[in-house]
Short mmCIF file of C-alpha atoms and ligand atoms in Angstrom, two decimals:
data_model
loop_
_atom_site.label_atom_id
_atom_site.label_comp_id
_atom_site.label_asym_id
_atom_site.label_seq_id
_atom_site.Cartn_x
_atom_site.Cartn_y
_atom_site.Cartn_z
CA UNK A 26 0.00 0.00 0.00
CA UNK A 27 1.60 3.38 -1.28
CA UNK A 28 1.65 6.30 1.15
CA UNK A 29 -1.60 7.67 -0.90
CA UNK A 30 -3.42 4.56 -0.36
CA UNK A 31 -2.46 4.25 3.08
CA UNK A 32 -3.90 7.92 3.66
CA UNK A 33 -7.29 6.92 1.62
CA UNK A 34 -7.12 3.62 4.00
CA UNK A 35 -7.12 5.31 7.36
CA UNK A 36 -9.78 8.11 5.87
CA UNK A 37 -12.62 5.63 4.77
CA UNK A 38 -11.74 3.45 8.36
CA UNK A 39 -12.43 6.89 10.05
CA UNK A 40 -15.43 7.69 8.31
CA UNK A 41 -16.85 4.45 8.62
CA UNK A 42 -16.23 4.66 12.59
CA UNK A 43 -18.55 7.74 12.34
CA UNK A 44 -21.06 6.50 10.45
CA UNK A 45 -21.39 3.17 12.89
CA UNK A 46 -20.83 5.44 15.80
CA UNK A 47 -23.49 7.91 14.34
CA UNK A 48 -25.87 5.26 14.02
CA UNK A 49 -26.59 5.83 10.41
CA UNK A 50 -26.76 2.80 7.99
CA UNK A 51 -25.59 2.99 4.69
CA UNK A 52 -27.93 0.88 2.91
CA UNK A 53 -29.16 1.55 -0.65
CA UNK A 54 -32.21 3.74 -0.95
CA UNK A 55 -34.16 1.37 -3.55
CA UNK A 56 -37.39 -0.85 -3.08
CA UNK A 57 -36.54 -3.67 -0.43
CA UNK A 58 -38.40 -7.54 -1.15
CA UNK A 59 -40.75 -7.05 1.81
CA UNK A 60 -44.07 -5.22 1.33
CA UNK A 61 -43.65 -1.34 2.64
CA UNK A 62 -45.57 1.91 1.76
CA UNK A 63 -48.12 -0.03 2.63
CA UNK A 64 -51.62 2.26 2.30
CA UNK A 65 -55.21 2.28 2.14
CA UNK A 66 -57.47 4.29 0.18
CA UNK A 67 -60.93 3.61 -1.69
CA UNK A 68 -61.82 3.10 -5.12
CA UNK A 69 -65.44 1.98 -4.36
CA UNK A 70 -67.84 2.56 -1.63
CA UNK A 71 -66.10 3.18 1.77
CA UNK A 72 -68.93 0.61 3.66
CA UNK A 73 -68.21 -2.24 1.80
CA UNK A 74 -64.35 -1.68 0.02
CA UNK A 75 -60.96 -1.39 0.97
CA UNK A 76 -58.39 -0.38 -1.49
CA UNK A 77 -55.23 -1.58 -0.38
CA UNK A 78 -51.39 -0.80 -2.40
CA UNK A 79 -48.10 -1.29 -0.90
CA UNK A 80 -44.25 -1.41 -2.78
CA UNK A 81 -41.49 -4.10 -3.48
CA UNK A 82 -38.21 -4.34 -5.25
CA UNK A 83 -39.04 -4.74 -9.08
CA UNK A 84 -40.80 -8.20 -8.96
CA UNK A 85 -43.33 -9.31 -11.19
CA UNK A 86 -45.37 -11.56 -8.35
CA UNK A 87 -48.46 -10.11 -7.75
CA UNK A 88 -48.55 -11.39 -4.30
CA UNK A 89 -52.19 -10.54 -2.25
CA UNK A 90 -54.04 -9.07 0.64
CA UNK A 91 -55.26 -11.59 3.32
CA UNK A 92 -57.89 -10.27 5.80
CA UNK A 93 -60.41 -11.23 8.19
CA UNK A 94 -62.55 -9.63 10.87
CA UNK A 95 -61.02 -8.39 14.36
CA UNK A 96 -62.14 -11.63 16.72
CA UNK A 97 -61.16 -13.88 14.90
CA UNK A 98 -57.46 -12.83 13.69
CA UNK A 99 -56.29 -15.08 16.59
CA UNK A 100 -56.90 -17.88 13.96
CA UNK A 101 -56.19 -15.17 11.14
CA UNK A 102 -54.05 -17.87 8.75
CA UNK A 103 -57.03 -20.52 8.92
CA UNK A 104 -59.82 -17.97 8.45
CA UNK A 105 -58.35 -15.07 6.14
CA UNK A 106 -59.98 -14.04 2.82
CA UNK A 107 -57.60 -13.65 0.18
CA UNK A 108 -57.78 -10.82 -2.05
CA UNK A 109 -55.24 -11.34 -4.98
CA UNK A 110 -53.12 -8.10 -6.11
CA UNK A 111 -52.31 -6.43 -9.28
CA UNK A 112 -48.82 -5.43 -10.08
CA UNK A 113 -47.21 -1.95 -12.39
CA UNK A 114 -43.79 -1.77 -12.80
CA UNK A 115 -43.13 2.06 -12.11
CA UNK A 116 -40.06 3.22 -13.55
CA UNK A 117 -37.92 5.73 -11.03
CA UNK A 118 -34.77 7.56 -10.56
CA UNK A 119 -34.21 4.94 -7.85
CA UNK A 120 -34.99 1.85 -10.22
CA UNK A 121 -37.67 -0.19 -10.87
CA UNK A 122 -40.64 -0.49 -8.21
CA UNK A 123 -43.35 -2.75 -8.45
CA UNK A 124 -46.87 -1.29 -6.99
CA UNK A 125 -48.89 -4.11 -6.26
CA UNK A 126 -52.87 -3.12 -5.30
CA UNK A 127 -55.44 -5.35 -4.51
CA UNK A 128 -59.51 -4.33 -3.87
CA UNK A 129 -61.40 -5.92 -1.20
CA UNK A 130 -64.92 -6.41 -1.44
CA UNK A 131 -68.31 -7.39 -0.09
CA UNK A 132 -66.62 -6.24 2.97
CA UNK A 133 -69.40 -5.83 5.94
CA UNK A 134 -70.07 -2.01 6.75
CA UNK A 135 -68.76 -0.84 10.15
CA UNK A 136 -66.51 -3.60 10.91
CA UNK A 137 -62.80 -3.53 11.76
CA UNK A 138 -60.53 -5.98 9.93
CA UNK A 139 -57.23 -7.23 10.19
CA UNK A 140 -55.14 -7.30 7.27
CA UNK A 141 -51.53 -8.24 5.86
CA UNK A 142 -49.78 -8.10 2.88
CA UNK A 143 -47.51 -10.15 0.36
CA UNK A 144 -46.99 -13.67 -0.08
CA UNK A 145 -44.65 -16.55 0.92
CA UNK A 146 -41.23 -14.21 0.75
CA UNK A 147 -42.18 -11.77 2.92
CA UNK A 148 -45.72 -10.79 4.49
CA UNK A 149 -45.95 -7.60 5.76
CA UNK A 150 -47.43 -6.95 9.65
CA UNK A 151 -50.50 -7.21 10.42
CA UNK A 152 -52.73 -4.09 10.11
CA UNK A 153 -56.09 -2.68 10.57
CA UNK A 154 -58.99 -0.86 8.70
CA UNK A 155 -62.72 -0.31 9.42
CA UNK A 156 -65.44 0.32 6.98
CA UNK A 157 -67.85 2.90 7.19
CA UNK A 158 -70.76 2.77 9.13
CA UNK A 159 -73.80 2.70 5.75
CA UNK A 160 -75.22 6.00 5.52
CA UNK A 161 -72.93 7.07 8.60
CA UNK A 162 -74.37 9.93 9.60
CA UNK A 163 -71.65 10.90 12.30
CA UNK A 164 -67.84 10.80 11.14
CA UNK A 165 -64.60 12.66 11.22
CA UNK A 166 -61.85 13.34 8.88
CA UNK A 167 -58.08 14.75 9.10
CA UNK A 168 -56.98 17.52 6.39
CA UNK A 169 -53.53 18.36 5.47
CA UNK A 170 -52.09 21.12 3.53
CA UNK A 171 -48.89 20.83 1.63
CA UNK A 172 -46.98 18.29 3.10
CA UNK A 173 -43.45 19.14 0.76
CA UNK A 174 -40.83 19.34 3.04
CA UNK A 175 -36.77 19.47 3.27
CA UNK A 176 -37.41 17.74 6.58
CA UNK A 177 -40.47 15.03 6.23
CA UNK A 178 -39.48 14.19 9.62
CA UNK A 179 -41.71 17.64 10.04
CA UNK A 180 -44.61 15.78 7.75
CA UNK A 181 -44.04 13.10 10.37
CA UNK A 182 -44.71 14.44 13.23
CA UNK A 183 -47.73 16.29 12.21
CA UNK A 184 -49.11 13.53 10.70
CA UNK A 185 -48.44 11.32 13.88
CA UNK A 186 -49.59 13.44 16.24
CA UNK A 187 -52.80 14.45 14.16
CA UNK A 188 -54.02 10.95 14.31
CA UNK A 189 -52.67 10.23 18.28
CA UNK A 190 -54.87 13.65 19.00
CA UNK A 191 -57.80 11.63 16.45
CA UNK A 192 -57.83 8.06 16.74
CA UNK A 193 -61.18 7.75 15.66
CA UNK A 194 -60.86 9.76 12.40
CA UNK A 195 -62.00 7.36 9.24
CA UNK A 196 -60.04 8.50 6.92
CA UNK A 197 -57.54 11.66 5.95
CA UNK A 198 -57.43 13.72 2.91
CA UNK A 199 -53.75 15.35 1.72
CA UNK A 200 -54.70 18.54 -0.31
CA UNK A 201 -51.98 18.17 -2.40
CA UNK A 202 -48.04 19.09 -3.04
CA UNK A 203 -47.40 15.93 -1.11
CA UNK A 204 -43.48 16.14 -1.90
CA UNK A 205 -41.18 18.44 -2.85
CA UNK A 206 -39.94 17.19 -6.18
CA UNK A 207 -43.15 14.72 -7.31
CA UNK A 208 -41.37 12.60 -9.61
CA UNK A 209 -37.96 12.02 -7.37
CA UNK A 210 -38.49 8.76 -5.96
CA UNK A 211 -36.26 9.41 -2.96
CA UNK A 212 -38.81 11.90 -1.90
CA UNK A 213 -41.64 9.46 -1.50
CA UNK A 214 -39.46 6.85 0.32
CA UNK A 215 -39.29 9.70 2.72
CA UNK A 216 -42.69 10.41 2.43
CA UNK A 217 -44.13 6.90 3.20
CA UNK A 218 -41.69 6.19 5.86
CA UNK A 219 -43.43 9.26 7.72
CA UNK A 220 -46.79 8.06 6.98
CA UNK A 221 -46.16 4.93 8.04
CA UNK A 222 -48.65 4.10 10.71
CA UNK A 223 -51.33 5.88 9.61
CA UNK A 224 -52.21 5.52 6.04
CA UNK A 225 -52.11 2.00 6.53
CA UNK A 226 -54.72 2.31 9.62
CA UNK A 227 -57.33 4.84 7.63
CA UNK A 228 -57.44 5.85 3.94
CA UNK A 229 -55.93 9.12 2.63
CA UNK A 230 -57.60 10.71 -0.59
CA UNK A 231 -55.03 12.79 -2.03
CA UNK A 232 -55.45 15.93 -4.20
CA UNK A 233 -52.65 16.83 -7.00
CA UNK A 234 -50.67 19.27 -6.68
CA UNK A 235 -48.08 21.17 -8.62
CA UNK A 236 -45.27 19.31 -7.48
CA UNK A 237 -46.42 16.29 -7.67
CA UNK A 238 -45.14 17.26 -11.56
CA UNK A 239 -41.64 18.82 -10.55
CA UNK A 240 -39.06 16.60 -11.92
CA UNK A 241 -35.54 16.01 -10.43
CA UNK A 242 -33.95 18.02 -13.59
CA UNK A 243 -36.25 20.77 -13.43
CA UNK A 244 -39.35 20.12 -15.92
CA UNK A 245 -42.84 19.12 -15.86
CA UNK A 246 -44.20 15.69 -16.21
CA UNK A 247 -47.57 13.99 -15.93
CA UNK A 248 -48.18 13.19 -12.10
CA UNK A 249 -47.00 9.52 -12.84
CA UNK A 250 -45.99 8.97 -9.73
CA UNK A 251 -48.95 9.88 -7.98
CA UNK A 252 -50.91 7.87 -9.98
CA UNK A 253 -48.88 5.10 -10.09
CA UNK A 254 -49.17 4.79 -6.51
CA UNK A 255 -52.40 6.29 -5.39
CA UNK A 256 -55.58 3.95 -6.26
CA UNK A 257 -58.62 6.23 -6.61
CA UNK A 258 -61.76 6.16 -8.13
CA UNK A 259 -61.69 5.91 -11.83
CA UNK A 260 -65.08 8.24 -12.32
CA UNK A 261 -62.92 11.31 -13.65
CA UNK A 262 -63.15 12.80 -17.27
CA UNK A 263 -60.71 10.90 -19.90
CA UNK A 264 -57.17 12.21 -19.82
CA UNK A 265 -57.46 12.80 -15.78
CA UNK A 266 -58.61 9.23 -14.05
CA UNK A 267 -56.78 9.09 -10.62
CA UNK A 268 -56.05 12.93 -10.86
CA UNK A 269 -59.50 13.84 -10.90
CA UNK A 270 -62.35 11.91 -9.36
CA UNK A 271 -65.11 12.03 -6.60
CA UNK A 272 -66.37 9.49 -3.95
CA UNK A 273 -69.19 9.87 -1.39
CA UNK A 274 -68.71 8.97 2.66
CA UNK A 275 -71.30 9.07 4.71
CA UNK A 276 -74.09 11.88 3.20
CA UNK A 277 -70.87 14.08 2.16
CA UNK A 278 -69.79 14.08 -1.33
CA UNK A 279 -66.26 15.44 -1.87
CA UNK A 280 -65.40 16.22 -5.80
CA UNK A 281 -61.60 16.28 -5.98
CA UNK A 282 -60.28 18.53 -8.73
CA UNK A 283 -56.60 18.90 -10.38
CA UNK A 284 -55.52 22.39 -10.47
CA UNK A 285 -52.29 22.44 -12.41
CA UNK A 286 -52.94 23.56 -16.07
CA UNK A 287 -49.79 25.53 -15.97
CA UNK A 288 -47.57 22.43 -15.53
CA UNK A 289 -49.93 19.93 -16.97
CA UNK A 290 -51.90 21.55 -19.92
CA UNK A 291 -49.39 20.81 -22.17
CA UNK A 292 -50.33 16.94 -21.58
CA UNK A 293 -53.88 17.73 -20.99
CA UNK A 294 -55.30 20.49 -23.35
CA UNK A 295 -58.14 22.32 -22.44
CA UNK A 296 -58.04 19.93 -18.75
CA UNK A 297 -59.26 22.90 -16.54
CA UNK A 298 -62.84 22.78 -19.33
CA UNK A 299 -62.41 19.30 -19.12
CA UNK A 300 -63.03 19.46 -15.64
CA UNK A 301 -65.53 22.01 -16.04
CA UNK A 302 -67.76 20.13 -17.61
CA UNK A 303 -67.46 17.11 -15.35
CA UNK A 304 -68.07 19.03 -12.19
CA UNK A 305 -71.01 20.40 -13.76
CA UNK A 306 -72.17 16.70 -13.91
CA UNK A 307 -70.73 15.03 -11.11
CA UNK A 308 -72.68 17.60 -8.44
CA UNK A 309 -75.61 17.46 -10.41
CA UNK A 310 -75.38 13.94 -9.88
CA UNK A 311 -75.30 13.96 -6.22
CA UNK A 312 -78.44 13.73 -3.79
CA UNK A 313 -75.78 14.20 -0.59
CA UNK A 314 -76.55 16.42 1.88
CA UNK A 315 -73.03 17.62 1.59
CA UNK A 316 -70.75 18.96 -1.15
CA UNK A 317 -67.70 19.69 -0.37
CA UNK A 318 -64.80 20.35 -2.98
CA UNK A 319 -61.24 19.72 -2.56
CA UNK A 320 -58.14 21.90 -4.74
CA UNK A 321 -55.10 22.28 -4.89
CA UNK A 322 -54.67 25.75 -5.58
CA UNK A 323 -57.28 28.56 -4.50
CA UNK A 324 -59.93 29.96 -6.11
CA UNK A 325 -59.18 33.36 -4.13
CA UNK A 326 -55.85 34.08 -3.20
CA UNK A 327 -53.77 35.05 -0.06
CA UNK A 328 -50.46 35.94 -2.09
CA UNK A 329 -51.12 39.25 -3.98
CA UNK A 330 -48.90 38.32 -6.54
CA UNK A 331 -50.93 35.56 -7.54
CA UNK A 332 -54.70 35.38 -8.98
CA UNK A 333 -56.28 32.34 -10.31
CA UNK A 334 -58.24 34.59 -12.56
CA UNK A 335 -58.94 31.34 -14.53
CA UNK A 336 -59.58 28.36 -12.30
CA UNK A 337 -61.96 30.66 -10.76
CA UNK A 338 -64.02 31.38 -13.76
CA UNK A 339 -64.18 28.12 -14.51
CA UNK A 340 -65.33 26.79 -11.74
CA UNK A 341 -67.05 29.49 -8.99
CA UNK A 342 -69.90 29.76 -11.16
CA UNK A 343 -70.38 25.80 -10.99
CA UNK A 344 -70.01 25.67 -6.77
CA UNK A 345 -72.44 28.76 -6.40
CA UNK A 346 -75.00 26.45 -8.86
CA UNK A 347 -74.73 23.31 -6.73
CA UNK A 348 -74.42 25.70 -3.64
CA UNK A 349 -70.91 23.70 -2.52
CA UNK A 350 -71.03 23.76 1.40
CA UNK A 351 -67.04 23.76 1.65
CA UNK A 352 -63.99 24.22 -0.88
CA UNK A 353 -60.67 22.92 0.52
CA UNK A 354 -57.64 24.48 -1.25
CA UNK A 355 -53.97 24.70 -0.52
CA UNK A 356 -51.03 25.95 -2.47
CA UNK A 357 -50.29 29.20 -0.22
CA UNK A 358 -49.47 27.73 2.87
CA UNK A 359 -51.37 29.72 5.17
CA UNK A 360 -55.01 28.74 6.78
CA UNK A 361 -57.37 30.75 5.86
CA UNK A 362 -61.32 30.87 5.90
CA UNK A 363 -63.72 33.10 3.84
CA UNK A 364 -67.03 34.49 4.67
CA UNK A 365 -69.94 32.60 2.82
CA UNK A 366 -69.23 33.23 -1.25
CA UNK A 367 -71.69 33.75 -3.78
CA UNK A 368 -70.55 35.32 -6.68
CA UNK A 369 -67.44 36.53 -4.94
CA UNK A 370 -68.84 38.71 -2.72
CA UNK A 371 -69.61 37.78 1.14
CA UNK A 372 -72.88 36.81 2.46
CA UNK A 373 -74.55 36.64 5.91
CA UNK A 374 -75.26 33.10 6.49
CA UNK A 375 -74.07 29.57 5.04
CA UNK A 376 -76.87 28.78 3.34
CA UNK A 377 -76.30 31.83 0.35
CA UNK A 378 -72.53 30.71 -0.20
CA UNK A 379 -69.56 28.62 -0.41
CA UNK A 380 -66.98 28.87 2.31
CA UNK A 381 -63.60 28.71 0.94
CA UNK A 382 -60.93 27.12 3.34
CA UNK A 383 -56.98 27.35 2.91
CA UNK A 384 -55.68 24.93 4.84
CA UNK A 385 -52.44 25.37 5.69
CA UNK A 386 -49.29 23.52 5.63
CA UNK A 387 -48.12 20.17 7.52
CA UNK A 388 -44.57 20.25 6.21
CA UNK A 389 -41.50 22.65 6.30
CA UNK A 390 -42.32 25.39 3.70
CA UNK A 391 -43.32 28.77 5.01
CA UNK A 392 -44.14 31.80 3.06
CA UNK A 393 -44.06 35.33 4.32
CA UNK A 394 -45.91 37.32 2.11
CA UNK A 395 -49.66 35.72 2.29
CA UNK A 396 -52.00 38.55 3.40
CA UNK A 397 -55.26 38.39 4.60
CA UNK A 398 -57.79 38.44 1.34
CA UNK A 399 -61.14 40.53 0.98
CA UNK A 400 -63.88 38.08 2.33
CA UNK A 401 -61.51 36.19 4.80
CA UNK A 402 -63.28 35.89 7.95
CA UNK A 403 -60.05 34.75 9.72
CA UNK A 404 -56.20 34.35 8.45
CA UNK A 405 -53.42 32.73 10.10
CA UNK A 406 -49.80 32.20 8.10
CA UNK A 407 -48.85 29.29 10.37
CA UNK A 408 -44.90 30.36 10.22
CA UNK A 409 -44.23 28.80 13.96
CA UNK A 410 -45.25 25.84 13.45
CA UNK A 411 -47.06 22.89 10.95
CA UNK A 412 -50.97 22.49 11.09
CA UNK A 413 -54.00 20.55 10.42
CA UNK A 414 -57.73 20.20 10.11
CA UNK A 415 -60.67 18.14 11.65
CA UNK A 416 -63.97 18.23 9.93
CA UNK A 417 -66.70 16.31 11.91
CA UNK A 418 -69.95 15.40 10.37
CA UNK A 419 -72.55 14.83 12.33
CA UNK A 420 -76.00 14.95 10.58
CA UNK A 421 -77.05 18.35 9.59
CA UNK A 422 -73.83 19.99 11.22
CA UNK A 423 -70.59 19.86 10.09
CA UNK A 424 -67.81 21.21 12.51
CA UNK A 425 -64.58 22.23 11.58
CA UNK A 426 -61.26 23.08 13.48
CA UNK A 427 -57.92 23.93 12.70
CA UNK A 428 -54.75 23.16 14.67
CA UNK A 429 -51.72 23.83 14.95
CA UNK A 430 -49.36 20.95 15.66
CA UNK A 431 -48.74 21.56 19.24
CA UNK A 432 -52.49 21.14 19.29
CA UNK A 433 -53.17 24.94 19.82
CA UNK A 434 -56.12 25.82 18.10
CA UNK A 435 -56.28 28.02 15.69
CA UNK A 436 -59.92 28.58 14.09
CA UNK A 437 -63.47 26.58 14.97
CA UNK A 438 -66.20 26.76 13.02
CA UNK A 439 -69.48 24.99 12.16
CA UNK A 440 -72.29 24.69 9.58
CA UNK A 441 -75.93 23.86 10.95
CA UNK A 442 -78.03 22.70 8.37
CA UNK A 443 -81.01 22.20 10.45
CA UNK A 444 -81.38 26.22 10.89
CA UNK A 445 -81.17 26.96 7.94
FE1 FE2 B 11 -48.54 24.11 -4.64
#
């Protein structure tokens, strides 16, 4: 060994002391064999379905779901359903991943089940869900706003302690801008590893955002990544199924829209008419007691600089129609709640408008320059610290709170149909 070597020698020993001493592992970042990212979200009717995806190396086995009702999971090999999985190859910066998916069904309403995943080489642990109550009439759900982060151990820990401080929420909704960098596989290893322990316990119903199209080199894609991964209800226009799609829980229907014709028109043409059109139909549709929108980026604006001049042509005349109770949005990073909207201007009572939410962030990014907008009723740039939403539906009222992650509350608020 020349004196060089010798140096190089001693340097990686050193370094590899610190990294063992450290406690950090230098394993590769790829897929492992075992099932992770394991998550559940619906594709059919939340009573009776359960939508369940989780990620391997690049395999090709399908592998499956096996399930059975809490009570008798003591015997859970003997008595378990089997639910057989689909698998996509999805192409990353970090290799191959297969994302295998499997829908259960016939499932009984308002039951808890047990549930693993994969096959012979490697089962994952076990886990639970619950299926809605039929018609429930009393539910809760978690909301959270951008959850791109340089830290996701920040996305963690709002996450984590949104559910400890909910146990009993059925399901949570991400409003979009999940990552940082959408199509950077790395990012959603991070990602899932945060969620871990929740999204395989309730569904999450994600919105798109515009990063969810940011690319590692700088341009826009198609959300592929999102959609490789995310198994939603396939009842969006052509050109937008599992970007744009709407599902019912309970006697609330939520319409999920993609806001991102600047990054994704160019795929799409004309996908913000597109969607016109279908949310025209979709809420016509609907008998629900409750319509309630969710998008990424607002209709009205907090950041001066900005004005969706044409998402909200397109589509305030369409929620005033239908008389939308609720529009989530996101984008801003600041909570934020209007008056009653109808036709842009405030009104006195629920019933003549749409109240449009902001909701905030639940990872790292802060912005500074989000103002208070005409018609806000209250405005908070959460800049100390993450925060979250709890909607609560319980027959003709639907109450809503915001948090910040400490648990310090920020805004409360309610809709009571029955007065009105
Ligand atoms: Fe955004």
């Amino acid at each position: 060994m020349g004196k060089k070597n010798g140096l190089r020698y001693i340097f990686l020993m050193v370094f590899g002391a610190i990294l063992f001493y450290a406690g950090i592992s230098t394993v590769t970042c790829g897929a492992n064999s075992a099932p992770d990212h394991v998550m559940l979200t619906w594709t059919g009717d939340p009573a009776t379905t359960e939508t369940i995806t989780w990620r391997t190396a690049g395999t090709e086995a399908a592998g499956r779901v096996e399930y059975v009702e809490m009570g008798a999971e003591k015997s859970f090999s003997r008595n378990a359903k089997v639910a057989l999985a689909k698998v996509t190859i999805l192409a990353t910066n970090l290799g191959d991943q297969s994302i295998h998916s499997a829908t259960l069904t016939q499932l009984n309403p308002g039951t808890r089940y047990q549930y693993r995943v994969g096959d012979e080489t490697g089962w994952s642990e076990p886990r639970t869900f619950t299926t809605a109550v039929a018609n429930s009439q009393q539910f809760s759900f978690i909301i959270f706003g951008d959850s791109q982060s340089t830290n996701y151990n920040v996305w963690r820990t709002t996450l984590q302690a949104a559910y400890q401080a909910n146990p009993d929420a059925s399901f949570m909704i991400n409003m979009g801008d999940l990552t940082d960098v959408g199509q950077d596989y790395a990012q959603w290893n991070a990602w899932f590893t945060a969620a871990r322990g929740v999204i395989d316990n309730i569904p999450i119903m994600p919105v798109v955002g515009n990063h969810e199209t940011y690319t590692p080199t700088g341009q826009f894609s198609k959300p592929t990544f999102f959609t490789a991964q995310f198994k939603l209800p396939s009842n969006g226009p052509a050109g937008l199924r599992g970007q744009v799609y709407s599902f019912d829980y309970g006697d609330v229907h939520f319409s999920v829209l993609d806001s991102q014709d600047g990054e994704e028109g160019r795929f799409v043409p004309d996908m913000l008419a597109v969607q016109q059109a279908w949310l025209e139909k979709d809420l016509a549709a609907s008998n629900k007691r409750w319509k309630v929108v969710l998008i990424h980026r607002p209709l009205y604006n907090n950041k001066l600089a900005n004005d969706n001049v044409k998402i909200r042509k397109m589509f305030a005349a369409i929620l005033d129609k239908y008389h939308v109770d609720v529009v989530f949005t996101a984008h801003e990073h600041v909570y934020a709640r209007t008056y009653p909207l109808y036709g842009g201007m405030a009104m006195k009572s629920a019933d003549k408008g749409t109240i449009y939410v902001a909701t905030g962030r639940s990872g790292t990014k802060t912005y500074q320059d989000p103002v208070a907008k005409a018609g806000d009723k209250i405005f908070c740039n959460p800049l100390d610290e993450p925060n979250y939403l709890v909607a609560e539906v319980k027959g003709d009222m639907l109450m809503v709170r915001a948090f910040k992650k400490s648990g310090a509350i920020i805004d409360a608020w309610s809709i009571n149909k029955a007065s009105q």
